[in-house]
PDB file of C-alpha atoms in Angstrom:
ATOM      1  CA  UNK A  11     -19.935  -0.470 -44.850  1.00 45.00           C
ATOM      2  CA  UNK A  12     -21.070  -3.935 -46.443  1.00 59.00           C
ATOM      3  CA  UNK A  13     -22.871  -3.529 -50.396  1.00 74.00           C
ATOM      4  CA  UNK A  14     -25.626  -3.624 -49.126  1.00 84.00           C
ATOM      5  CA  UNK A  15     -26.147  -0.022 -49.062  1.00 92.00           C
ATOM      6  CA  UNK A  16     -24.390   2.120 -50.949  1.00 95.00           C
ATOM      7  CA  UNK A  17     -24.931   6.010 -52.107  1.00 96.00           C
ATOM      8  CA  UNK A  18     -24.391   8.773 -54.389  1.00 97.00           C
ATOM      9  CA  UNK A  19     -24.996  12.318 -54.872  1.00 98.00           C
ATOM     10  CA  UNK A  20     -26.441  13.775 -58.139  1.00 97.00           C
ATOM     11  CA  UNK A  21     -26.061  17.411 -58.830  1.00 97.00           C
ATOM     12  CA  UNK A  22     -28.792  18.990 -60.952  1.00 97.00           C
ATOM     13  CA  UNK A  23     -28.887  22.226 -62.370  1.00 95.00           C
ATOM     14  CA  UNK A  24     -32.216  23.981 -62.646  1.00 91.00           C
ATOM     15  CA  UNK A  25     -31.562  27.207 -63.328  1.00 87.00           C
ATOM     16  CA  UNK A  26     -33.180  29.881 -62.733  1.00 87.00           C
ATOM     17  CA  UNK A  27     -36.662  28.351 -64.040  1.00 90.00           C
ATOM     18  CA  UNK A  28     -39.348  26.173 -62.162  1.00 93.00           C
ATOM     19  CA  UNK A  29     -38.640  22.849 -63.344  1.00 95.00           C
ATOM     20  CA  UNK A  30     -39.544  19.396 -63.599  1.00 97.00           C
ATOM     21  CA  UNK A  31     -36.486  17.046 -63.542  1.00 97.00           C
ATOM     22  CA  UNK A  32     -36.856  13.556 -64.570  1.00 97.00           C
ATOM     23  CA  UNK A  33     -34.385  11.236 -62.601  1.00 98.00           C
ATOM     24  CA  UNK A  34     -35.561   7.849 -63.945  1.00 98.00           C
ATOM     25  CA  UNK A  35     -32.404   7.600 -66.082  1.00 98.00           C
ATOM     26  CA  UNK A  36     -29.830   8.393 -62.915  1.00 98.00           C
ATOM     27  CA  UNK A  37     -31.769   5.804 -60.926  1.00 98.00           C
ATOM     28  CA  UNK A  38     -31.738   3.409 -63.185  1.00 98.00           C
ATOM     29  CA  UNK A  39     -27.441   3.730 -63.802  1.00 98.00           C
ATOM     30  CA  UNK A  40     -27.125   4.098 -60.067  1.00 98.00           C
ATOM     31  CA  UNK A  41     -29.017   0.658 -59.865  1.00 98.00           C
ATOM     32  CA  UNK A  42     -27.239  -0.750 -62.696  1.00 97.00           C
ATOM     33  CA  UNK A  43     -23.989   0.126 -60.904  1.00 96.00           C
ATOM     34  CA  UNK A  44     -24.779  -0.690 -57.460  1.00 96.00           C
ATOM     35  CA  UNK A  45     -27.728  -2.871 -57.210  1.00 96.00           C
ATOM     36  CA  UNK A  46     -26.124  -6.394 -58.753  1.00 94.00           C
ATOM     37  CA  UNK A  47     -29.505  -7.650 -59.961  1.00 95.00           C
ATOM     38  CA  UNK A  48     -30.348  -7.512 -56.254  1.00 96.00           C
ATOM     39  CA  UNK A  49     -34.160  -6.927 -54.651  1.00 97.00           C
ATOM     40  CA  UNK A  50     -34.119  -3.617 -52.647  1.00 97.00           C
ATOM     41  CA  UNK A  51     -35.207  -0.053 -51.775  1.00 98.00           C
ATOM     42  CA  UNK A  52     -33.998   2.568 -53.557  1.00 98.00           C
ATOM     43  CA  UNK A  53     -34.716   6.135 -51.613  1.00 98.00           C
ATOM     44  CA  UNK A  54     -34.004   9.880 -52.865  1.00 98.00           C
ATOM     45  CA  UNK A  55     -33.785  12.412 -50.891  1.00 98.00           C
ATOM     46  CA  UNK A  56     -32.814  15.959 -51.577  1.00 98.00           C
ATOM     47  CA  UNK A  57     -31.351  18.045 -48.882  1.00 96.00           C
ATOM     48  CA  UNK A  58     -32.923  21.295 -49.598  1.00 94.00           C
ATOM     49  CA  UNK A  59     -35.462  23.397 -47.964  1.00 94.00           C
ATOM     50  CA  UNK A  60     -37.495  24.257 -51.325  1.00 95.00           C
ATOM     51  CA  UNK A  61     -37.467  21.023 -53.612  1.00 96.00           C
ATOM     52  CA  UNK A  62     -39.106  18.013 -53.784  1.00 98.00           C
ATOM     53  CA  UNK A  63     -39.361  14.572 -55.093  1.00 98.00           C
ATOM     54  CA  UNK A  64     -42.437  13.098 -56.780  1.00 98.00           C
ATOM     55  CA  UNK A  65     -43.709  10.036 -59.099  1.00 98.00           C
ATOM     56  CA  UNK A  66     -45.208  11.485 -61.994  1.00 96.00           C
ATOM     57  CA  UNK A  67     -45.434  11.132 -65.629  1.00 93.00           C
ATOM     58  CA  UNK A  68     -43.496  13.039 -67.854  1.00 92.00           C
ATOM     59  CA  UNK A  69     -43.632  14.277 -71.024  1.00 87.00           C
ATOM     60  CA  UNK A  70     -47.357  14.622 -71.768  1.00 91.00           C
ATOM     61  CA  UNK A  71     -48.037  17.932 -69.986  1.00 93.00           C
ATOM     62  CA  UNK A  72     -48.461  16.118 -66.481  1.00 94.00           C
ATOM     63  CA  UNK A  73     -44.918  17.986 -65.370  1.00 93.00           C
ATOM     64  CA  UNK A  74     -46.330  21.676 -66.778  1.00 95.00           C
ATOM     65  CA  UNK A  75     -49.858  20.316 -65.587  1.00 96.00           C
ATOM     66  CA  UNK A  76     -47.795  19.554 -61.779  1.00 96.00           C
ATOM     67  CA  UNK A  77     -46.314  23.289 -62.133  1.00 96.00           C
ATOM     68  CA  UNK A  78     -49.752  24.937 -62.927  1.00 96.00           C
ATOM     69  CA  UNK A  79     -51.214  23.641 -59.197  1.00 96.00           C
ATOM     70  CA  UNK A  80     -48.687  24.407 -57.328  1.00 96.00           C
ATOM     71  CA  UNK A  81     -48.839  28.134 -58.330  1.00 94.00           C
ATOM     72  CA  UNK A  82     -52.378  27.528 -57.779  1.00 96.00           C
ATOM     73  CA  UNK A  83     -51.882  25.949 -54.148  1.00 96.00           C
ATOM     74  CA  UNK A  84     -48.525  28.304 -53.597  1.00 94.00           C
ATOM     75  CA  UNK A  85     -49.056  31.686 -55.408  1.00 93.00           C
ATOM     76  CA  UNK A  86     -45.926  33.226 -55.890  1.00 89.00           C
ATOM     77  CA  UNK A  87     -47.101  36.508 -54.905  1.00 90.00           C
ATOM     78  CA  UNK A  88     -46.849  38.636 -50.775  1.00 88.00           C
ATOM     79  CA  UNK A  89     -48.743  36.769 -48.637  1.00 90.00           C
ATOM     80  CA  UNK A  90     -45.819  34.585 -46.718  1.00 88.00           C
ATOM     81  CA  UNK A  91     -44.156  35.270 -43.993  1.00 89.00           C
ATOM     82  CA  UNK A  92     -41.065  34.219 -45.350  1.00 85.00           C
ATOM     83  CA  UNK A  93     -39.840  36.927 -47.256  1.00 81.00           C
ATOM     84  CA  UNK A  94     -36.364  36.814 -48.099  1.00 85.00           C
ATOM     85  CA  UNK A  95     -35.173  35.833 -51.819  1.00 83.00           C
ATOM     86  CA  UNK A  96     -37.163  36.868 -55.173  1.00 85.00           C
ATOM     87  CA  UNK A  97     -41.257  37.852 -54.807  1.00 84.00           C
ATOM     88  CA  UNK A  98     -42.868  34.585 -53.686  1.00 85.00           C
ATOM     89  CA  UNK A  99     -39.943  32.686 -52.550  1.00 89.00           C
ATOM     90  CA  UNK A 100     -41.823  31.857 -49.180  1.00 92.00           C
ATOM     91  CA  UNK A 101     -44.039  29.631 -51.043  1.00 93.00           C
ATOM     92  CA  UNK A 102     -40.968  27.517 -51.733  1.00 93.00           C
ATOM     93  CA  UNK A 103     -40.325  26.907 -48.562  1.00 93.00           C
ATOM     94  CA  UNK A 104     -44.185  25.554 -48.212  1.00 94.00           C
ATOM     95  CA  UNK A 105     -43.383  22.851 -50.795  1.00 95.00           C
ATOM     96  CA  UNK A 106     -42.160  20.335 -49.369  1.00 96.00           C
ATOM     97  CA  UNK A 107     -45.250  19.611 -47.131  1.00 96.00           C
ATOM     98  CA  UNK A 108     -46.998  19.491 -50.757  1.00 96.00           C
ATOM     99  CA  UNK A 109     -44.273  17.811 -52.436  1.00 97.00           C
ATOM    100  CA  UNK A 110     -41.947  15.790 -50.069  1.00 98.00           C
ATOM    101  CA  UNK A 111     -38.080  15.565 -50.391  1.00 98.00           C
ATOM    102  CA  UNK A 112     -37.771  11.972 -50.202  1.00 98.00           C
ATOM    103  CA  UNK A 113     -39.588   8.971 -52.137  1.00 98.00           C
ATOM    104  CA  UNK A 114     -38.856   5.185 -51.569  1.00 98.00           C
ATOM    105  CA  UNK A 115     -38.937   2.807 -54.670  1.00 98.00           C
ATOM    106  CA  UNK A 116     -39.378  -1.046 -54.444  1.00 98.00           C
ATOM    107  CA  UNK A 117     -35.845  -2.925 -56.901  1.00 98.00           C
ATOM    108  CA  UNK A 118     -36.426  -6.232 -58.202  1.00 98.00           C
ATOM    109  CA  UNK A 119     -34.126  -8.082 -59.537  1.00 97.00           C
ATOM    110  CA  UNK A 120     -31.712  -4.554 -59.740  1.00 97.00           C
ATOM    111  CA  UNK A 121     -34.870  -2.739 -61.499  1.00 97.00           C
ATOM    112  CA  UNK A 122     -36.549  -0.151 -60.216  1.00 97.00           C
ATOM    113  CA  UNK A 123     -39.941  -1.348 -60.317  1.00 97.00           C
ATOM    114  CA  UNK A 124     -42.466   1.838 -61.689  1.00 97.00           C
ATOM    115  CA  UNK A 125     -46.104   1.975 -63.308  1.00 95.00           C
ATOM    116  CA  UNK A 126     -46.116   2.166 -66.757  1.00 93.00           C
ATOM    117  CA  UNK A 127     -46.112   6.179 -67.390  1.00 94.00           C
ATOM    118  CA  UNK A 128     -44.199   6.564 -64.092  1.00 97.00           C
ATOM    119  CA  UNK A 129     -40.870   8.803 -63.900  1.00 97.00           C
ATOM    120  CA  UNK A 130     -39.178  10.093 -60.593  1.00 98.00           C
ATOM    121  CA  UNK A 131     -38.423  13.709 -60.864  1.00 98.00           C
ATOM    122  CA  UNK A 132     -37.279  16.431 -58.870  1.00 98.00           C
ATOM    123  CA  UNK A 133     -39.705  19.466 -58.258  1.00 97.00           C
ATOM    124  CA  UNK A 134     -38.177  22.486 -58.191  1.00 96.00           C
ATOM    125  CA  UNK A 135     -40.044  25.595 -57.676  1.00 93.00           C
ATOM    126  CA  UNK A 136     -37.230  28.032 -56.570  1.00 93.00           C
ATOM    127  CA  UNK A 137     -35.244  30.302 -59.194  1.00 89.00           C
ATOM    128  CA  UNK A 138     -32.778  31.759 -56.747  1.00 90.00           C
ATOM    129  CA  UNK A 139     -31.006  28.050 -55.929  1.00 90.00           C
ATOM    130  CA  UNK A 140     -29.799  26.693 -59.890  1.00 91.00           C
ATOM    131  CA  UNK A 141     -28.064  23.893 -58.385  1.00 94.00           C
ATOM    132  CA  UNK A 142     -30.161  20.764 -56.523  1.00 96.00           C
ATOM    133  CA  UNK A 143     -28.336  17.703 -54.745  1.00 97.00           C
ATOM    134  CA  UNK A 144     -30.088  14.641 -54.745  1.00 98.00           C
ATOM    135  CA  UNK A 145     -28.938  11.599 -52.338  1.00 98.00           C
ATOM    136  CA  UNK A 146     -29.487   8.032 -54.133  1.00 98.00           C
ATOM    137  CA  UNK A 147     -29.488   5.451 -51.764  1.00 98.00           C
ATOM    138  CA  UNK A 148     -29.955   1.664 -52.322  1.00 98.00           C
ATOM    139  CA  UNK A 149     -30.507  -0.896 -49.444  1.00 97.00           C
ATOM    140  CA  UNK A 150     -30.334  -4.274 -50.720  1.00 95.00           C
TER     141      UNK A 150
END
């Protein structure tokens, strides 16, 4: 395959908490490594049935603020019919419709290009999987 597109796996461990997983700093290496100051798109995608990818910002309560609706939205309590795992789990499985597992990201000049108070995280609402896989991909 020619350089212009290349991939990589990152593997994230969430343990066995809801998180909020800021990926800006792996994109930007991956880019740094790959892109060759090159314009682009840079896609994630993780290949998991109860995780997703979203543009958010970080770091001033909008991740724990992100967390708060989605129990809102998804209560982790009976009501799904997808019952197997820990109380709630079917609710992760709703997520991605909410939250999708892929996002691409315009690269200029090898730079992912992002508002301001804009991070790419991982959303990860299920405590029985502690380990995530996210596909970088850049297409130059």
């Amino acid at each position: 395959m020619s350089d212009a597109f290349t991939t990589r796996v990152l593997n994230v461990a969430t343990g066995s908490r809801e998180q909020v997983v800021d990926l800006t700093g792996d994109c930007e290496v991956f880019l740094r490594e790959t892109a060759g100051g090159r314009d682009g798109l840079l896609n994630l995608f993780v290949p998991h049935a109860t995780a997703g990818i979203a543009v958010i910002e970080t770091g001033a309560g909008s991740d724990d603020d992100l967390l708060a609706a989605l129990h809102t939205l998804l209560p982790a309590d009976d009501r799904w019919q997808h019952r197997h795992g820990s109380p709630g789990h079917g609710r992760d499985h709703v997520l991605p419709a909410i939250v999708p597992p892929h996002a691409t990201l315009p690269v200029l000049g090898g730079r992912l290009v992002l508002g301001t108070w804009q991070s790419v995280c991982l959303v990860d609402t299920n405590r029985d999987n502690p380990n995530r896989q996210v596909r970088l991909s850049f297409l130059g």
